[in-house]
Coordinates of C-alpha atoms in Angstrom, one line a residue:
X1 CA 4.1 -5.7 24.1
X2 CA 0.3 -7.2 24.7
X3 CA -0.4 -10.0 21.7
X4 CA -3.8 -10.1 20.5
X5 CA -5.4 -13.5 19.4
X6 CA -6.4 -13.0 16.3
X7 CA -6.0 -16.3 15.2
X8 CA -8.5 -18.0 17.9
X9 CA -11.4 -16.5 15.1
X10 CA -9.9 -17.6 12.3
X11 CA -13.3 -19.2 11.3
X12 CA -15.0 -15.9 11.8
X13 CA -12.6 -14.3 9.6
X14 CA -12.6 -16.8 6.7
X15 CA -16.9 -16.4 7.1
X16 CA -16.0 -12.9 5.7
X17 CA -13.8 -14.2 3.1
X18 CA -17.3 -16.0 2.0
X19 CA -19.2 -12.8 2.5
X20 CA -16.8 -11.0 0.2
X21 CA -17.0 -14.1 -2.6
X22 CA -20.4 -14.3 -2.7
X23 CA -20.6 -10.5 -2.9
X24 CA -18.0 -10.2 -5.8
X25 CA -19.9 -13.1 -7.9
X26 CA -23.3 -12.1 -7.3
X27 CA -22.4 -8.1 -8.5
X28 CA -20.0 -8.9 -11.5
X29 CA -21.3 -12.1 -13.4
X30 CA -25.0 -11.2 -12.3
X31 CA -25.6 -7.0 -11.9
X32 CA -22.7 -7.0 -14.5
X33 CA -19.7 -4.7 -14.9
X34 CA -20.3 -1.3 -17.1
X35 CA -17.6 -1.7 -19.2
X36 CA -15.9 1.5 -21.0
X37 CA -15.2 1.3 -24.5
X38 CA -11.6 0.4 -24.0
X39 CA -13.3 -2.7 -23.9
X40 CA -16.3 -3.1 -25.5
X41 CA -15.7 -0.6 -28.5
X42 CA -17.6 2.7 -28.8
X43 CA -18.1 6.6 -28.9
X44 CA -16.8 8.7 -26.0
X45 CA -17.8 12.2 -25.2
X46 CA -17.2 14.5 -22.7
X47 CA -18.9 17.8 -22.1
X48 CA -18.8 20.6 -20.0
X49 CA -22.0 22.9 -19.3
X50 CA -22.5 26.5 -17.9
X51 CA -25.8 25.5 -15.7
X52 CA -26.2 22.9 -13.4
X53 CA -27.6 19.6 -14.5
X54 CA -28.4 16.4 -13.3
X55 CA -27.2 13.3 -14.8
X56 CA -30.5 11.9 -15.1
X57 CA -31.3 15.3 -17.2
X58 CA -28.3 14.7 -19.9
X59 CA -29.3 10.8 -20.2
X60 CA -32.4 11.9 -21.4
X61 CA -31.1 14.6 -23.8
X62 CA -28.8 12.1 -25.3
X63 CA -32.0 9.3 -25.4
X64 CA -34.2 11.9 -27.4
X65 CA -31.0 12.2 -29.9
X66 CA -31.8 8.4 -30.7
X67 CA -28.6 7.0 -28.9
X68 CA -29.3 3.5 -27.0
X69 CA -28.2 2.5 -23.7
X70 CA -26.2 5.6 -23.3
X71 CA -23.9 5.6 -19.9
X72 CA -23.6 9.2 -18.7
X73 CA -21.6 10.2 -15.5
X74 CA -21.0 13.9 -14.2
X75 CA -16.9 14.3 -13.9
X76 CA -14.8 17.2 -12.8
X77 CA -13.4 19.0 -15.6
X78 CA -10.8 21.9 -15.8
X79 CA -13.0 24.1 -18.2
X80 CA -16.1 23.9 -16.5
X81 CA -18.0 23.3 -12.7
X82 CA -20.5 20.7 -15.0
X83 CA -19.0 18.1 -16.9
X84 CA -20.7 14.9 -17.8
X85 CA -18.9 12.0 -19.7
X86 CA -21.0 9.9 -22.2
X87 CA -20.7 6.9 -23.5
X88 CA -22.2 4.5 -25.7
X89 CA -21.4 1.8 -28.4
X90 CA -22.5 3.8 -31.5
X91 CA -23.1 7.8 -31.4
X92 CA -23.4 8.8 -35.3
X93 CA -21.7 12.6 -36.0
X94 CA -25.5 13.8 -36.5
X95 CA -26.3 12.6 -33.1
X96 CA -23.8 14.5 -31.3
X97 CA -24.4 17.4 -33.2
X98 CA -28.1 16.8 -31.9
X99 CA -26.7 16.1 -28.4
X100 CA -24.4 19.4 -28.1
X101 CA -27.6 21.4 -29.7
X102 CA -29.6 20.7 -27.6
X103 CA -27.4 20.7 -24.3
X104 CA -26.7 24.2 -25.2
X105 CA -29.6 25.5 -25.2
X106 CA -30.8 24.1 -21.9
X107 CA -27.8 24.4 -19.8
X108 CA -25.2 26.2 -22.6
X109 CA -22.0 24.0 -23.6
X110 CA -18.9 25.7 -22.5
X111 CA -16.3 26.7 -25.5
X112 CA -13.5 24.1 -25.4
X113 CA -14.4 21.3 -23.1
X114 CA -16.1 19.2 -25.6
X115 CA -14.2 16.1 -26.4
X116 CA -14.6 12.9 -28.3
X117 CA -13.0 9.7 -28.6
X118 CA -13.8 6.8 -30.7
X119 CA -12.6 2.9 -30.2
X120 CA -13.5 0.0 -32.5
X121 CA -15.0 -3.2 -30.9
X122 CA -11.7 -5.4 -32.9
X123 CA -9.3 -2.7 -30.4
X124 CA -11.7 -3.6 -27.2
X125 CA -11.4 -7.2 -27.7
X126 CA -7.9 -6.8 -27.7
X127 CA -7.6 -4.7 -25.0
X128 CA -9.9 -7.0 -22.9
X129 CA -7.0 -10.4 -23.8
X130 CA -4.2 -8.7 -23.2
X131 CA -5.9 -6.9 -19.3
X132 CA -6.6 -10.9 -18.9
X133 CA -3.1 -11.7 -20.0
X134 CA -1.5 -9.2 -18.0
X135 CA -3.2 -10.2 -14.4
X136 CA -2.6 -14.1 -15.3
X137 CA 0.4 -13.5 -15.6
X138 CA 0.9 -11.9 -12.7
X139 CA -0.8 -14.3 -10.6
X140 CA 1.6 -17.1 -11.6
X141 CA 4.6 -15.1 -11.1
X142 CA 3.3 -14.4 -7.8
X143 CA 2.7 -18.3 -6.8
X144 CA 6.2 -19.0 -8.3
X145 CA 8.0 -16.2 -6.4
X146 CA 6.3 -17.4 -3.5
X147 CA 6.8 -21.1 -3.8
X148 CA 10.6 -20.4 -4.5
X149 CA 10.9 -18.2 -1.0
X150 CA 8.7 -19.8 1.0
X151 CA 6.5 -23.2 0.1
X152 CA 3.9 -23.7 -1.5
X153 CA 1.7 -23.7 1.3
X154 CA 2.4 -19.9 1.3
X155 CA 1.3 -19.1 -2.0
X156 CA -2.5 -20.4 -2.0
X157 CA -3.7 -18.1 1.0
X158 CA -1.6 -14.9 -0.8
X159 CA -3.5 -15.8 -3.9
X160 CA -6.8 -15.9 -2.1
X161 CA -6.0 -12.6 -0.7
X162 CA -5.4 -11.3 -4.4
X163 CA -8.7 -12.6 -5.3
X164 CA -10.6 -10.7 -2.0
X165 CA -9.4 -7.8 -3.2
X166 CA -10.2 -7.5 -6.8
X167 CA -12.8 -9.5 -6.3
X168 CA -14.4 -6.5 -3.6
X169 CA -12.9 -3.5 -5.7
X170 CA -14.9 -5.0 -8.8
X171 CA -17.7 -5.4 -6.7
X172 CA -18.0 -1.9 -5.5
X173 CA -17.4 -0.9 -9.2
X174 CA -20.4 -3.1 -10.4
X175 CA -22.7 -2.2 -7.4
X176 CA -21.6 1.7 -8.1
X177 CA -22.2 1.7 -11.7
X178 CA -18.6 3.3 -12.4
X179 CA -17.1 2.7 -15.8
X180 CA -14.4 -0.1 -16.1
X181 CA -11.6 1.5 -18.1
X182 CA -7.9 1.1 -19.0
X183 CA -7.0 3.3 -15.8
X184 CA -9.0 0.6 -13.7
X185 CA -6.7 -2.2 -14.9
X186 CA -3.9 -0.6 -14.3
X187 CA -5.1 0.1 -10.6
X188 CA -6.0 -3.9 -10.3
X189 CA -2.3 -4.6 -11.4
X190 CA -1.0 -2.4 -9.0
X191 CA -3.6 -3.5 -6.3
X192 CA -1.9 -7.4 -7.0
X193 CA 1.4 -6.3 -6.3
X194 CA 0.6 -4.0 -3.0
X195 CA -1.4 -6.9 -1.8
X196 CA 1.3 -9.1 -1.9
X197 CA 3.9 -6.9 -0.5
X198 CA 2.1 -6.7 2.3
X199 CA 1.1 -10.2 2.7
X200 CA 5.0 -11.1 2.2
X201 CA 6.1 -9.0 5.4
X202 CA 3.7 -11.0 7.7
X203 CA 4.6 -14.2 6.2
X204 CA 8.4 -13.3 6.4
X205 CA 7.8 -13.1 10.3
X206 CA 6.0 -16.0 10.4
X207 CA 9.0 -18.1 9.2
X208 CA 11.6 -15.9 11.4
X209 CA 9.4 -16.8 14.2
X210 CA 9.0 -20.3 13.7
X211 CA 12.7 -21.0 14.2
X212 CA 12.7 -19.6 17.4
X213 CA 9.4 -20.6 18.7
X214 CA 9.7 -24.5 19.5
X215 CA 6.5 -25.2 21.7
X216 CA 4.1 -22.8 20.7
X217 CA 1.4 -23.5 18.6
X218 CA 1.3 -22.0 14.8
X219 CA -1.6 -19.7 15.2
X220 CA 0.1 -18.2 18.7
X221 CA 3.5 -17.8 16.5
X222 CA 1.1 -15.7 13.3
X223 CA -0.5 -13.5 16.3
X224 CA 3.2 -12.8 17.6
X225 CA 4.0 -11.9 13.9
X226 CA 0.8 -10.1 13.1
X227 CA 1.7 -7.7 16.1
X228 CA 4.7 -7.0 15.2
X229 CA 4.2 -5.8 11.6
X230 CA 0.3 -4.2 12.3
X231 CA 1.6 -0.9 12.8
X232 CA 4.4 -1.0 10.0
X233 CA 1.5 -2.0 7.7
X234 CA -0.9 0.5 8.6
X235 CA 1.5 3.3 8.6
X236 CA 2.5 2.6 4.9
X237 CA -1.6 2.4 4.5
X238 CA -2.1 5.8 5.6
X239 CA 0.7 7.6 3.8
X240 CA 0.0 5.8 0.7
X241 CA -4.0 6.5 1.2
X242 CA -3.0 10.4 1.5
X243 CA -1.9 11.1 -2.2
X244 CA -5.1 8.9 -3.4
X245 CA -7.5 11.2 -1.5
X246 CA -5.6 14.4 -2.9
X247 CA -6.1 12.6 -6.5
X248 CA -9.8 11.6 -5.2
X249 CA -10.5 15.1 -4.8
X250 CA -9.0 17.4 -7.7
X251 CA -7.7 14.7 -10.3
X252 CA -9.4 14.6 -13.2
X253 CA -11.9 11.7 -14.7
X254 CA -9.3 9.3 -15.7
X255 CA -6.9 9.7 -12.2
X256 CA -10.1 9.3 -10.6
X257 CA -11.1 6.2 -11.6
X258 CA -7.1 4.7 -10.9
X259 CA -7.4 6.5 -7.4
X260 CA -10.9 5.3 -6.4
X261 CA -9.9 1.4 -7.5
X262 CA -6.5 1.7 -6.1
X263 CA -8.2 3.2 -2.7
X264 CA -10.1 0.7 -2.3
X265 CA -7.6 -2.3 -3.1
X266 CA -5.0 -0.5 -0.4
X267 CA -7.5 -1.2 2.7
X268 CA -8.4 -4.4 1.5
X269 CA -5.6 -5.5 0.7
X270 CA -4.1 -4.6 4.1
X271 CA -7.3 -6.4 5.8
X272 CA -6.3 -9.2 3.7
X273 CA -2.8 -9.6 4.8
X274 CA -3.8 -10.1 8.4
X275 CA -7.3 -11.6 8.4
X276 CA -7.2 -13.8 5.3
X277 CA -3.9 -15.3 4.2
X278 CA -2.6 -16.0 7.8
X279 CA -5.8 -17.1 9.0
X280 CA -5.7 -19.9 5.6
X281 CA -2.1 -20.5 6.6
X282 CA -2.9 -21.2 10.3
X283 CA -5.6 -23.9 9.4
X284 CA -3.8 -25.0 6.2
X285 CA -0.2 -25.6 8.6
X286 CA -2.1 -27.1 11.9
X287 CA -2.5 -30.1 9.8
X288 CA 1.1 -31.0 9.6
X289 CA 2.1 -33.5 12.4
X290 CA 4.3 -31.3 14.0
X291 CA 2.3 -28.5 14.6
X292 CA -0.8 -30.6 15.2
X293 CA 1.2 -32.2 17.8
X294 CA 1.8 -28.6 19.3
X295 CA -2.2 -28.0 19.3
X296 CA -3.1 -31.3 21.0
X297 CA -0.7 -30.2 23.9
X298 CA -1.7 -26.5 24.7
X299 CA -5.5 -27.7 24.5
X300 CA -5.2 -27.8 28.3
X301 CA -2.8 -24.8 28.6
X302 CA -4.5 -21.4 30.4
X303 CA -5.9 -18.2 28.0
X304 CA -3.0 -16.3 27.9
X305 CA -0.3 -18.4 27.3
X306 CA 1.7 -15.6 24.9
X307 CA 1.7 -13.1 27.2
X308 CA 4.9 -11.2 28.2
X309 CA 6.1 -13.6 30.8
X310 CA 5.5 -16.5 28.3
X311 CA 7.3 -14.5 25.4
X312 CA 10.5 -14.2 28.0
X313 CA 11.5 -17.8 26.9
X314 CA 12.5 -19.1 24.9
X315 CA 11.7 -16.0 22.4
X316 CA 12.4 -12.6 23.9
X317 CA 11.3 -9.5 21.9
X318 CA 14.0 -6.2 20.9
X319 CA 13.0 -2.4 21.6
X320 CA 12.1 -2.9 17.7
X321 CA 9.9 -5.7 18.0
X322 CA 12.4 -8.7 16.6
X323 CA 12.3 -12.2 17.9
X324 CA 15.6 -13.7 18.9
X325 CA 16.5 -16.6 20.8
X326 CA 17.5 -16.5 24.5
X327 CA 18.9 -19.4 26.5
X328 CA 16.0 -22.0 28.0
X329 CA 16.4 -21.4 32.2
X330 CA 17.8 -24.1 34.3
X331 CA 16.3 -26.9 35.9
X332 CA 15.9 -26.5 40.0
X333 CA 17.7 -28.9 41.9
X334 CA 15.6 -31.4 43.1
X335 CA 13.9 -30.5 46.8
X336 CA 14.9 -31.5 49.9
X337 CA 12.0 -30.8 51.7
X338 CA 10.2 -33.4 53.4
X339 CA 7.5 -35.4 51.6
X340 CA 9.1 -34.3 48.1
X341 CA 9.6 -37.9 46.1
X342 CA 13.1 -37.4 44.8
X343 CA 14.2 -39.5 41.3
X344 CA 15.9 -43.1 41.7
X345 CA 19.2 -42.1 40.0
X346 CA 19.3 -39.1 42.4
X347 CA 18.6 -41.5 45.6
X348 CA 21.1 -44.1 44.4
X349 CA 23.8 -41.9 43.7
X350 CA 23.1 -40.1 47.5
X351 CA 23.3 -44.1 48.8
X352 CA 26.7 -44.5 46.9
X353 CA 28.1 -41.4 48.6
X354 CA 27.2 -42.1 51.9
X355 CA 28.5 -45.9 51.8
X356 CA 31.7 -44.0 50.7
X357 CA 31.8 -41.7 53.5
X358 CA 31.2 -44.7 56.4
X359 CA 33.7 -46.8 54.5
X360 CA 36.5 -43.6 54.5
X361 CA 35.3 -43.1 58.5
X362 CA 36.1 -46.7 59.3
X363 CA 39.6 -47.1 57.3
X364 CA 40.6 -43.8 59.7
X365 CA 39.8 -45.3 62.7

């Protein structure tokens, strides 16, 4: 089984862990999230038409009804090929009278897909606590849980993950001007637990391993483990991706927008397993004397110092991938060949045997 050495660009992977930060603030607290009125308070509508339309077409049909700051999106709904969701924080019953008028006699409104909901801003503020509530929550169970089974050391890098990956999915969501609804804090729950999941299998390895391995250094144990659960990981990726793509594809506006968030947390939450919490853990463990003592020793030692024949000893690996202990090999007998310096205690107890031997020969005679 070849070992790849991830860990030797640990730097270069926590430089994308920057990239990804940077990213996240600069599109949520300065482009700004579009909120839904789960949040904010507000009129929802939802609209199917006969004839095609653009959404730039039925933003300013709503505009000329006198609604401000109207957010329209085009949807897939079950009634119609043209569907448009709109949005805004007030929408009087005159103005969607207006609206409907005069979509219908542009594009003609199909019978039965016109919906509307309505939220008041004191039911968005609450919403907006309790989605706060709910992932704080979740974050401190998560360092507890992780503390308790591990140390504490292993909790900071999983929640650093967590925060890569909602902090990217909310990026994409701010850069994309998608709608921020109830469904999409579901999805970032579900995105918190996923993401740890699959961060506790690699660092489950990680502590199996470091029993066994007694000489090599932390980052060569986290490569060792990050091989051997890549491709458990990224088989549970793809078959969980599949039934998001099918929901991608025909769900309707609300499965759409749990589908697209939760797409998006499952890769990066799988990147984040490998290339962000265990690379933390690598720098954040190298500075414990024991393990920085392990360092300063294979700073000499050649490139490929995990390969198979290294691996043979003192950790050999199973058909499926485990690590178990095998006995250390024996220490040659000291040479006999000429010009090979042999230890004192070796020589002396030679010089003893041999003054025996003459001593034995000489009693005979």
């Amino acid at each position: 089984m070849r070992v790849f050495h991830f860990m030797r660009y640990k730097w270069w992977f926590l430089g994308s862990l920057t990239a990804v930060t940077i990213f996240a603030f600069v599109t949520v607290f300065i482009v700004g999230l579009d909120l839904g009125i789960d949040f904010v308070g507000g009129v929802r509508m939802e609209v199917g038409l006969e004839s095609p339309a653009t959404v730039d077409e039925v933003r300013s049909v709503v505009r000329a009804a006198g609604v401000q700051e109207p957010v329209v999106q085009s949807v897939t709904g079950a009634s119609a090929t043209n569907s448009f969701m709109i949005t805004a924080e007030s929408m009087s019953d005159e103005q969607q009278k207006a609206i409907l008028d005069s979509l219908g006699t542009k594009y003609g409104v199909t019978a039965g897909s016109v919906g509307v909901e309505t939220v008041g801003a004191s039911f968005g503020r609450e919403t907006t606590n309790r989605a706060f509530i709910a992932v704080a929550i979740a974050v401190v169970i998560i360092i507890g849980y992780l503390s308790f089974r591990f140390e504490f050391k292993f909790a900071i890098p999983a929640i650093v993950a967590l925060i890569h990956d909602v902090g990217l999915t909310l990026g994409i969501y701010a850069v994309s001007n998608r709608l921020v609804t109830s469904a999409t804090v579901a999805a970032i729950l579900t995105i918190l637990g996923y993401s740890v999941h699959d961060t506790i299998i690699v660092f489950d390895r990680i502590r199996e391993n470091t029993q066994f391995m007694k000489k090599e250094t932390y980052g060569d144990m986290v490569d060792l483990s990050i091989r051997q659960t890549m491709i458990r990981s990224i088989n549970t990726t793809i078959c969980l991706l599949l039934p998001l793509l099918a929901i991608l594809i025909f769900g309707g506006p609300t499965l759409k927008d749990f589908a697209l968030a939760l797409t998006i947390g499952t890769l990066t939450g799988t990147y984040s397993s490998f290339f962000v919490a265990a690379p933390m853990l690598v720098i954040w463990k190298e500075r414990e004397p024991r393990f920085r003592k392990r360092v300063l020793e294979a700073q000499g030692a050649p490139a490929g110092r995990l390969d198979e024949e290294a691996l043979a000893s003192p950790v050999a690996l199973t058909a499926s991938g485990e690590a178990v202990e095998v006995a250390a090999p024996r220490r040659p007998a000291p040479s006999k060949q000429p010009g090979v310096k042999v230890p004192a205690k070796t020589a002396k107890r030679k010089t003893r045997k041999q003054q025996a031997g003459k001593s034995l020969k000489r009693t005979t005679r």
